[in-house]
Amino acid sequence: MKDNGYDEEFAVAITGASSCIGPIIPPTISGVVYCVASGVSVGKMFIAGILPGCCLAFVQMIYVYIVAKKRDYPRTPFGGFRDLSRSFVTSFPALLTPIIILGGIITGICTPTEASVVAVLYALLQGFLTRDLKWKDMPGIMDDTLTSAMSVLFIVSCANAFGYIITAQQIPGKLAALFLSVVTNKFVALLVINLFLLLVGMVMESLAALVILVPILMPVIASFGIDPLHFGIVCILNITIGMLTPPVGMVLFTLSNVSSLSFERITKAMLPLLAVNCIALLIVTYCPPLTTWLPNLII
C-alpha cells in the first residue's frame, strides 16, 4: 500500500482493524474457546460468524471507500474475469482448507479437534506439492507451533484455574443477582455488557477473557432470554475490538513492530476505525437474526 501511494498510518490502521474479521469468520479459535466455556455447538458457532463477519467487512469497506475518495488514493482497474478465474483456480486448493474443517464438523464426520488435524495434514500436503515447504523447514515450523501453542495453553490453563476459584466462591451468581437488580431491560443489558466487555478487552488477553467471563455472564443472558449463540458472536467481537485499543492492545503492538510508526501514531490512526467497528458491533448486537438465522437454517 505504501508503494502505491497510501498513507502509512491509514495502511497500518486498516490492516489492524480488518484483523477483527478473522476471529469472527470461521474457523475461529475464539469460537471454539467460547463453545468450551458455554456448551454451545461448535458447528453452529462457526456458521453464526459468517454474516456478522460480512457485516463487519462491509462497514469497513464503506469507510475505506469514503477515505479513498476524499484523499484521492490510486485505483487499480479490474483485470477482467479471465484473471479472476486464473487466480481462483490457483488459490482453490488453499481455499478448500476451511471447507474441509467446516464440512467435517457440520456433517459429523469428525470433531473440531479431528478436523484441525485433517486441516494441518492437508496444508502440509499442499505445501510439499507446491514446493513451498521443504523437509528442512519442518524443525522451525514445529518449534514455532509448539511455542505459540504452549503460550495459548498456559493462558487458558491459568484462566481455568481462576475460573474454578470464582465459581467455587459463587461469584457468578452474586454478580448476576447484582446485575439483575440494577438492569431490567434486555436492550439496556446488552449495551452494558458491551461496554463491560470492551473495557475488559483493553486490559486482558482475548482467550483468557473468554474463559473467565463467559461462565459469569451466561446466567445473566439466560435471565434476559438472549440466545447463547448470538451472545457468543457479540462477546468475541467485543473482545477482538479490545485488542485494537490501548493500553494492552496486542494488535497495536504487533503493528508497531512491523511498521516504522510509533504506538501513539498507530493508536491515533486507529480511532476512526474503532468507531466503525463499534457501529458493526451495535448492528450485530441488536439484530440477532444476523447471527442465528443461518445456523438454524443449516443445522
mmCIF file of C-alpha atoms in Angstrom:
data_model
loop_
_atom_site.group_PDB
_atom_site.id
_atom_site.type_symbol
_atom_site.label_atom_id
_atom_site.label_comp_id
_atom_site.label_asym_id
_atom_site.label_seq_id
_atom_site.Cartn_x
_atom_site.Cartn_y
_atom_site.Cartn_z
ATOM 1 C CA MET A 1 0.000 0.000 0.000
ATOM 2 C CA LYS A 2 2.893 2.367 0.739
ATOM 3 C CA ASP A 3 4.387 1.625 -2.689
ATOM 4 C CA ASN A 4 1.068 2.589 -4.291
ATOM 5 C CA GLY A 5 0.821 5.956 -2.544
ATOM 6 C CA TYR A 6 -1.290 5.211 0.526
ATOM 7 C CA ASP A 7 -0.521 6.975 3.806
ATOM 8 C CA GLU A 8 1.343 4.658 6.140
ATOM 9 C CA GLU A 9 -0.988 5.476 9.060
ATOM 10 C CA PHE A 10 -4.035 4.537 7.004
ATOM 11 C CA ALA A 11 -2.400 1.372 5.644
ATOM 12 C CA VAL A 12 -1.427 0.210 9.126
ATOM 13 C CA ALA A 13 -4.795 1.126 10.676
ATOM 14 C CA ILE A 14 -6.937 -0.651 8.090
ATOM 15 C CA THR A 15 -4.703 -3.721 8.265
ATOM 16 C CA GLY A 16 -5.158 -3.889 12.034
ATOM 17 C CA ALA A 17 -8.880 -3.095 12.046
ATOM 18 C CA SER A 18 -9.657 -5.686 9.382
ATOM 19 C CA SER A 19 -7.949 -8.328 11.527
ATOM 20 C CA CYS A 20 -11.095 -8.223 13.704
ATOM 21 C CA ILE A 21 -12.844 -10.165 10.962
ATOM 22 C CA GLY A 22 -10.548 -13.167 11.474
ATOM 23 C CA PRO A 23 -11.878 -14.271 14.893
ATOM 24 C CA ILE A 24 -15.465 -13.902 13.623
ATOM 25 C CA ILE A 25 -15.286 -15.683 10.255
ATOM 26 C CA PRO A 26 -14.933 -19.479 10.709
ATOM 27 C CA PRO A 27 -12.924 -21.411 11.576
ATOM 28 C CA THR A 28 -12.043 -19.450 14.690
ATOM 29 C CA ILE A 29 -10.104 -20.374 17.843
ATOM 30 C CA SER A 30 -12.091 -17.813 19.850
ATOM 31 C CA GLY A 31 -15.303 -19.539 18.776
ATOM 32 C CA VAL A 32 -14.042 -22.910 19.972
ATOM 33 C CA VAL A 33 -12.965 -21.440 23.327
ATOM 34 C CA TYR A 34 -16.388 -19.816 23.779
ATOM 35 C CA CYS A 35 -18.121 -23.108 22.962
ATOM 36 C CA VAL A 36 -15.988 -24.964 25.517
ATOM 37 C CA ALA A 37 -16.861 -22.368 28.165
ATOM 38 C CA SER A 38 -20.579 -22.183 27.331
ATOM 39 C CA GLY A 39 -21.537 -25.583 25.903
ATOM 40 C CA VAL A 40 -22.737 -24.114 22.583
ATOM 41 C CA SER A 41 -22.368 -26.237 19.422
ATOM 42 C CA VAL A 42 -19.071 -25.558 17.635
ATOM 43 C CA GLY A 43 -20.650 -26.183 14.234
ATOM 44 C CA LYS A 44 -23.409 -23.644 14.882
ATOM 45 C CA MET A 45 -20.909 -21.131 16.263
ATOM 46 C CA PHE A 46 -18.778 -21.365 13.138
ATOM 47 C CA ILE A 47 -21.755 -20.787 10.841
ATOM 48 C CA ALA A 48 -23.105 -17.999 13.081
ATOM 49 C CA GLY A 49 -19.981 -15.922 12.439
ATOM 50 C CA ILE A 50 -20.348 -15.771 8.657
ATOM 51 C CA LEU A 51 -22.951 -12.982 8.326
ATOM 52 C CA PRO A 52 -21.619 -10.836 11.226
ATOM 53 C CA GLY A 53 -18.136 -11.125 9.700
ATOM 54 C CA CYS A 54 -19.517 -9.976 6.355
ATOM 55 C CA CYS A 55 -21.319 -7.108 8.118
ATOM 56 C CA LEU A 56 -18.061 -6.001 9.747
ATOM 57 C CA ALA A 57 -16.247 -6.196 6.403
ATOM 58 C CA PHE A 58 -18.999 -4.237 4.627
ATOM 59 C CA VAL A 59 -18.969 -1.408 7.182
ATOM 60 C CA GLN A 60 -15.191 -1.148 6.909
ATOM 61 C CA MET A 61 -15.400 -1.150 3.102
ATOM 62 C CA ILE A 62 -17.743 1.838 3.217
ATOM 63 C CA TYR A 63 -15.258 3.719 5.399
ATOM 64 C CA VAL A 64 -12.334 2.817 3.116
ATOM 65 C CA TYR A 65 -14.289 3.967 0.058
ATOM 66 C CA ILE A 66 -15.078 7.344 1.648
ATOM 67 C CA VAL A 67 -11.461 7.897 2.749
ATOM 68 C CA ALA A 68 -10.074 6.775 -0.620
ATOM 69 C CA LYS A 69 -12.354 9.196 -2.495
ATOM 70 C CA LYS A 70 -11.541 12.050 -0.129
ATOM 71 C CA ARG A 71 -7.761 11.556 -0.319
ATOM 72 C CA ASP A 72 -7.770 10.574 -3.993
ATOM 73 C CA TYR A 73 -5.930 7.315 -3.462
ATOM 74 C CA PRO A 74 -4.861 5.449 -6.634
ATOM 75 C CA ARG A 75 -7.230 2.843 -8.048
ATOM 76 C CA THR A 76 -6.270 -0.418 -9.717
ATOM 77 C CA PRO A 77 -8.507 -1.317 -12.692
ATOM 78 C CA PHE A 78 -10.327 -4.635 -12.687
ATOM 79 C CA GLY A 79 -8.220 -7.178 -14.569
ATOM 80 C CA GLY A 80 -11.189 -8.971 -16.093
ATOM 81 C CA PHE A 81 -12.869 -12.292 -15.446
ATOM 82 C CA ARG A 82 -10.043 -14.200 -17.106
ATOM 83 C CA ASP A 83 -7.546 -13.001 -14.488
ATOM 84 C CA LEU A 84 -10.132 -13.576 -11.779
ATOM 85 C CA SER A 85 -10.717 -17.147 -12.957
ATOM 86 C CA ARG A 86 -6.992 -17.811 -13.166
ATOM 87 C CA SER A 87 -6.465 -16.526 -9.625
ATOM 88 C CA PHE A 88 -9.363 -18.624 -8.346
ATOM 89 C CA VAL A 89 -8.005 -21.809 -9.921
ATOM 90 C CA THR A 90 -4.550 -21.120 -8.490
ATOM 91 C CA SER A 91 -5.841 -20.479 -4.980
ATOM 92 C CA PHE A 92 -8.592 -23.137 -4.977
ATOM 93 C CA PRO A 93 -6.551 -25.848 -3.188
ATOM 94 C CA ALA A 94 -5.830 -23.428 -0.336
ATOM 95 C CA LEU A 95 -9.464 -22.279 -0.212
ATOM 96 C CA LEU A 96 -10.511 -25.884 0.399
ATOM 97 C CA THR A 97 -8.923 -25.812 3.880
ATOM 98 C CA PRO A 98 -11.773 -24.009 5.721
ATOM 99 C CA ILE A 99 -14.296 -26.016 3.674
ATOM 100 C CA ILE A 100 -12.710 -29.243 4.902
ATOM 101 C CA ILE A 101 -12.822 -28.013 8.515
ATOM 102 C CA LEU A 102 -16.420 -26.764 8.427
ATOM 103 C CA GLY A 103 -17.661 -29.650 6.274
ATOM 104 C CA GLY A 104 -16.200 -32.251 8.600
ATOM 105 C CA ILE A 105 -17.706 -30.637 11.703
ATOM 106 C CA ILE A 106 -21.141 -29.861 10.247
ATOM 107 C CA THR A 107 -21.611 -33.331 8.714
ATOM 108 C CA GLY A 108 -20.434 -35.010 11.895
ATOM 109 C CA ILE A 109 -17.605 -36.865 10.164
ATOM 110 C CA CYS A 110 -15.092 -35.512 12.666
ATOM 111 C CA THR A 111 -14.895 -33.471 15.837
ATOM 112 C CA PRO A 112 -13.350 -29.960 15.857
ATOM 113 C CA THR A 113 -10.080 -31.447 17.159
ATOM 114 C CA GLU A 114 -10.011 -34.110 14.449
ATOM 115 C CA ALA A 115 -10.888 -31.511 11.810
ATOM 116 C CA SER A 116 -7.899 -29.421 12.875
ATOM 117 C CA VAL A 117 -5.603 -32.441 12.440
ATOM 118 C CA VAL A 118 -7.007 -33.118 8.963
ATOM 119 C CA ALA A 119 -6.540 -29.445 8.048
ATOM 120 C CA VAL A 120 -2.910 -29.493 9.190
ATOM 121 C CA LEU A 121 -2.166 -32.647 7.186
ATOM 122 C CA TYR A 122 -3.885 -31.173 4.134
ATOM 123 C CA ALA A 123 -1.933 -27.910 4.470
ATOM 124 C CA LEU A 124 1.354 -29.824 4.770
ATOM 125 C CA LEU A 125 0.483 -31.881 1.693
ATOM 126 C CA GLN A 126 -0.282 -28.727 -0.280
ATOM 127 C CA GLY A 127 2.950 -27.140 0.894
ATOM 128 C CA PHE A 128 5.056 -30.068 -0.265
ATOM 129 C CA LEU A 129 3.197 -30.461 -3.578
ATOM 130 C CA THR A 130 3.670 -26.772 -4.432
ATOM 131 C CA ARG A 131 7.250 -26.932 -3.106
ATOM 132 C CA ASP A 132 6.603 -24.014 -0.778
ATOM 133 C CA LEU A 133 7.679 -26.342 2.048
ATOM 134 C CA LYS A 134 10.776 -28.486 2.349
ATOM 135 C CA TRP A 135 11.721 -31.104 4.914
ATOM 136 C CA LYS A 136 14.433 -28.830 6.249
ATOM 137 C CA ASP A 137 11.722 -26.284 7.145
ATOM 138 C CA MET A 138 9.893 -28.716 9.455
ATOM 139 C CA PRO A 139 12.034 -28.264 12.622
ATOM 140 C CA GLY A 140 11.496 -24.486 12.512
ATOM 141 C CA ILE A 141 7.769 -24.927 11.858
ATOM 142 C CA MET A 142 7.443 -27.366 14.747
ATOM 143 C CA ASP A 143 9.344 -25.011 17.043
ATOM 144 C CA ASP A 144 7.099 -22.046 16.155
ATOM 145 C CA THR A 145 3.976 -24.180 16.556
ATOM 146 C CA LEU A 146 4.985 -25.530 19.955
ATOM 147 C CA THR A 147 5.923 -22.062 21.204
ATOM 148 C CA SER A 148 2.613 -20.490 20.176
ATOM 149 C CA ALA A 149 0.544 -23.472 21.365
ATOM 150 C CA MET A 150 2.271 -23.563 24.756
ATOM 151 C CA SER A 151 1.683 -19.853 25.356
ATOM 152 C CA VAL A 152 -2.016 -20.156 24.493
ATOM 153 C CA LEU A 153 -2.498 -23.307 26.568
ATOM 154 C CA PHE A 154 -0.685 -21.737 29.529
ATOM 155 C CA ILE A 155 -3.013 -18.723 29.415
ATOM 156 C CA VAL A 156 -6.094 -20.940 29.106
ATOM 157 C CA SER A 157 -4.958 -23.218 31.955
ATOM 158 C CA CYS A 158 -4.376 -20.248 34.279
ATOM 159 C CA ALA A 159 -7.734 -18.793 33.258
ATOM 160 C CA ASN A 160 -9.419 -22.131 34.005
ATOM 161 C CA ALA A 161 -7.840 -22.186 37.464
ATOM 162 C CA PHE A 162 -9.052 -18.644 38.096
ATOM 163 C CA GLY A 163 -12.480 -19.588 36.745
ATOM 164 C CA TYR A 164 -12.664 -22.502 39.204
ATOM 165 C CA ILE A 165 -11.872 -20.165 42.098
ATOM 166 C CA ILE A 166 -14.535 -17.609 41.214
ATOM 167 C CA THR A 167 -17.057 -20.396 40.626
ATOM 168 C CA ALA A 168 -16.275 -22.005 43.992
ATOM 169 C CA GLN A 169 -16.808 -18.620 45.659
ATOM 170 C CA GLN A 170 -20.195 -18.304 43.874
ATOM 171 C CA ILE A 171 -19.099 -15.005 42.344
ATOM 172 C CA PRO A 172 -21.017 -15.547 39.051
ATOM 173 C CA GLY A 173 -24.318 -15.917 40.875
ATOM 174 C CA LYS A 174 -23.667 -12.875 43.054
ATOM 175 C CA LEU A 175 -22.694 -10.714 40.061
ATOM 176 C CA ALA A 176 -25.728 -11.920 38.125
ATOM 177 C CA ALA A 177 -28.014 -11.049 41.023
ATOM 178 C CA LEU A 178 -26.434 -7.608 41.350
ATOM 179 C CA PHE A 179 -26.728 -7.001 37.620
ATOM 180 C CA LEU A 180 -30.372 -8.102 37.519
ATOM 181 C CA SER A 181 -31.228 -5.852 40.451
ATOM 182 C CA VAL A 182 -29.957 -2.803 38.552
ATOM 183 C CA VAL A 183 -30.859 -3.594 34.905
ATOM 184 C CA THR A 184 -34.282 -4.898 33.927
ATOM 185 C CA ASN A 185 -34.386 -4.159 30.185
ATOM 186 C CA LYS A 186 -32.875 -6.618 27.695
ATOM 187 C CA PHE A 187 -31.559 -3.934 25.341
ATOM 188 C CA VAL A 188 -30.003 -1.929 28.150
ATOM 189 C CA ALA A 189 -28.430 -5.137 29.456
ATOM 190 C CA LEU A 190 -26.828 -5.803 26.076
ATOM 191 C CA LEU A 191 -25.460 -2.251 25.967
ATOM 192 C CA VAL A 192 -23.991 -2.519 29.482
ATOM 193 C CA ILE A 193 -22.448 -5.920 28.691
ATOM 194 C CA ASN A 194 -20.929 -4.495 25.509
ATOM 195 C CA LEU A 195 -19.320 -1.628 27.415
ATOM 196 C CA PHE A 196 -18.045 -4.011 30.064
ATOM 197 C CA LEU A 197 -16.531 -6.411 27.507
ATOM 198 C CA LEU A 198 -14.900 -3.559 25.582
ATOM 199 C CA LEU A 199 -13.219 -2.383 28.794
ATOM 200 C CA VAL A 200 -12.099 -5.919 29.618
ATOM 201 C CA GLY A 201 -10.722 -6.377 26.093
ATOM 202 C CA MET A 202 -8.478 -3.352 26.628
ATOM 203 C CA VAL A 203 -6.588 -4.970 29.502
ATOM 204 C CA MET A 204 -6.921 -8.750 29.098
ATOM 205 C CA GLU A 205 -5.824 -11.353 26.572
ATOM 206 C CA SER A 206 -8.813 -12.404 24.457
ATOM 207 C CA LEU A 207 -8.834 -16.171 25.129
ATOM 208 C CA ALA A 208 -8.297 -15.713 28.849
ATOM 209 C CA ALA A 209 -11.106 -13.149 28.977
ATOM 210 C CA LEU A 210 -13.491 -15.571 27.245
ATOM 211 C CA VAL A 211 -12.684 -18.452 29.587
ATOM 212 C CA ILE A 212 -13.103 -16.286 32.691
ATOM 213 C CA LEU A 213 -16.092 -14.121 31.730
ATOM 214 C CA VAL A 214 -18.365 -16.446 29.753
ATOM 215 C CA PRO A 215 -19.329 -18.635 32.768
ATOM 216 C CA ILE A 216 -20.035 -15.450 34.730
ATOM 217 C CA LEU A 217 -22.227 -13.868 32.052
ATOM 218 C CA MET A 218 -24.149 -16.987 30.954
ATOM 219 C CA PRO A 219 -26.670 -16.815 33.854
ATOM 220 C CA VAL A 220 -27.225 -13.122 33.096
ATOM 221 C CA ILE A 221 -28.002 -13.615 29.408
ATOM 222 C CA ALA A 222 -30.187 -16.623 30.229
ATOM 223 C CA SER A 223 -32.310 -14.484 32.560
ATOM 224 C CA PHE A 224 -32.930 -11.999 29.730
ATOM 225 C CA GLY A 225 -33.664 -14.710 27.160
ATOM 226 C CA ILE A 226 -30.628 -13.868 24.994
ATOM 227 C CA ASP A 227 -29.582 -16.637 22.612
ATOM 228 C CA PRO A 228 -26.161 -18.036 23.697
ATOM 229 C CA LEU A 229 -25.182 -18.322 20.027
ATOM 230 C CA HIS A 230 -25.939 -14.650 19.427
ATOM 231 C CA PHE A 231 -24.184 -13.645 22.629
ATOM 232 C CA GLY A 232 -21.121 -15.670 21.633
ATOM 233 C CA ILE A 233 -20.528 -13.635 18.472
ATOM 234 C CA VAL A 234 -21.180 -10.381 20.358
ATOM 235 C CA CYS A 235 -18.742 -11.448 23.074
ATOM 236 C CA ILE A 236 -15.977 -12.444 20.614
ATOM 237 C CA LEU A 237 -16.402 -9.253 18.592
ATOM 238 C CA ASN A 238 -16.161 -7.135 21.748
ATOM 239 C CA ILE A 239 -13.009 -8.837 22.958
ATOM 240 C CA THR A 240 -11.449 -8.624 19.490
ATOM 241 C CA ILE A 241 -12.108 -4.889 19.227
ATOM 242 C CA GLY A 242 -10.419 -4.544 22.610
ATOM 243 C CA MET A 243 -7.207 -5.848 21.016
ATOM 244 C CA LEU A 244 -7.118 -2.629 18.953
ATOM 245 C CA THR A 245 -7.279 -0.332 21.965
ATOM 246 C CA PRO A 246 -4.597 0.823 24.406
ATOM 247 C CA PRO A 247 -3.094 0.182 26.893
ATOM 248 C CA VAL A 248 -2.779 -3.568 26.197
ATOM 249 C CA GLY A 249 -3.836 -3.692 22.553
ATOM 250 C CA MET A 250 -1.902 -6.693 21.255
ATOM 251 C CA VAL A 251 -2.644 -5.818 17.633
ATOM 252 C CA LEU A 252 -1.346 -2.268 18.146
ATOM 253 C CA PHE A 253 1.977 -3.563 19.451
ATOM 254 C CA THR A 254 2.225 -6.004 16.534
ATOM 255 C CA LEU A 255 1.555 -3.215 14.032
ATOM 256 C CA SER A 256 4.191 -1.052 15.685
ATOM 257 C CA ASN A 257 6.747 -3.864 15.377
ATOM 258 C CA VAL A 258 6.159 -4.432 11.656
ATOM 259 C CA SER A 259 5.961 -0.750 10.685
ATOM 260 C CA SER A 260 8.001 2.392 11.247
ATOM 261 C CA LEU A 261 5.201 4.046 13.248
ATOM 262 C CA SER A 262 5.106 4.588 16.990
ATOM 263 C CA PHE A 263 2.414 3.095 19.209
ATOM 264 C CA GLU A 264 0.883 6.550 19.701
ATOM 265 C CA ARG A 265 0.612 7.315 15.961
ATOM 266 C CA ILE A 266 -0.977 3.947 15.266
ATOM 267 C CA THR A 267 -3.474 4.465 18.084
ATOM 268 C CA LYS A 268 -4.464 7.857 16.704
ATOM 269 C CA ALA A 269 -4.905 6.456 13.184
ATOM 270 C CA MET A 270 -6.969 3.579 14.577
ATOM 271 C CA LEU A 271 -9.603 5.759 16.305
ATOM 272 C CA PRO A 272 -11.907 6.260 13.255
ATOM 273 C CA LEU A 273 -11.815 2.542 12.506
ATOM 274 C CA LEU A 274 -12.611 1.744 16.134
ATOM 275 C CA ALA A 275 -15.760 3.833 15.724
ATOM 276 C CA VAL A 276 -16.577 1.951 12.502
ATOM 277 C CA ASN A 277 -16.093 -1.416 14.227
ATOM 278 C CA CYS A 278 -18.335 -0.292 17.096
ATOM 279 C CA ILE A 279 -21.077 0.552 14.588
ATOM 280 C CA ALA A 280 -20.834 -3.009 13.249
ATOM 281 C CA LEU A 281 -20.905 -4.279 16.842
ATOM 282 C CA LEU A 282 -24.173 -2.427 17.541
ATOM 283 C CA ILE A 283 -25.708 -3.836 14.343
ATOM 284 C CA VAL A 284 -24.751 -7.382 15.330
ATOM 285 C CA THR A 285 -25.890 -6.832 18.933
ATOM 286 C CA TYR A 286 -29.360 -5.518 18.136
ATOM 287 C CA CYS A 287 -30.059 -7.677 15.101
ATOM 288 C CA PRO A 288 -29.970 -11.264 16.452
ATOM 289 C CA PRO A 289 -31.207 -12.912 13.186
ATOM 290 C CA LEU A 290 -27.939 -11.780 11.592
ATOM 291 C CA THR A 291 -26.277 -14.352 13.843
ATOM 292 C CA THR A 292 -28.916 -17.028 14.429
ATOM 293 C CA TRP A 293 -30.717 -17.308 11.070
ATOM 294 C CA LEU A 294 -28.014 -19.108 9.063
ATOM 295 C CA PRO A 295 -27.021 -21.779 11.651
ATOM 296 C CA ASN A 296 -30.668 -22.558 12.381
ATOM 297 C CA LEU A 297 -31.278 -22.902 8.638
ATOM 298 C CA ILE A 298 -28.343 -25.244 8.007
ATOM 299 C CA ILE A 299 -28.276 -27.277 11.237
#
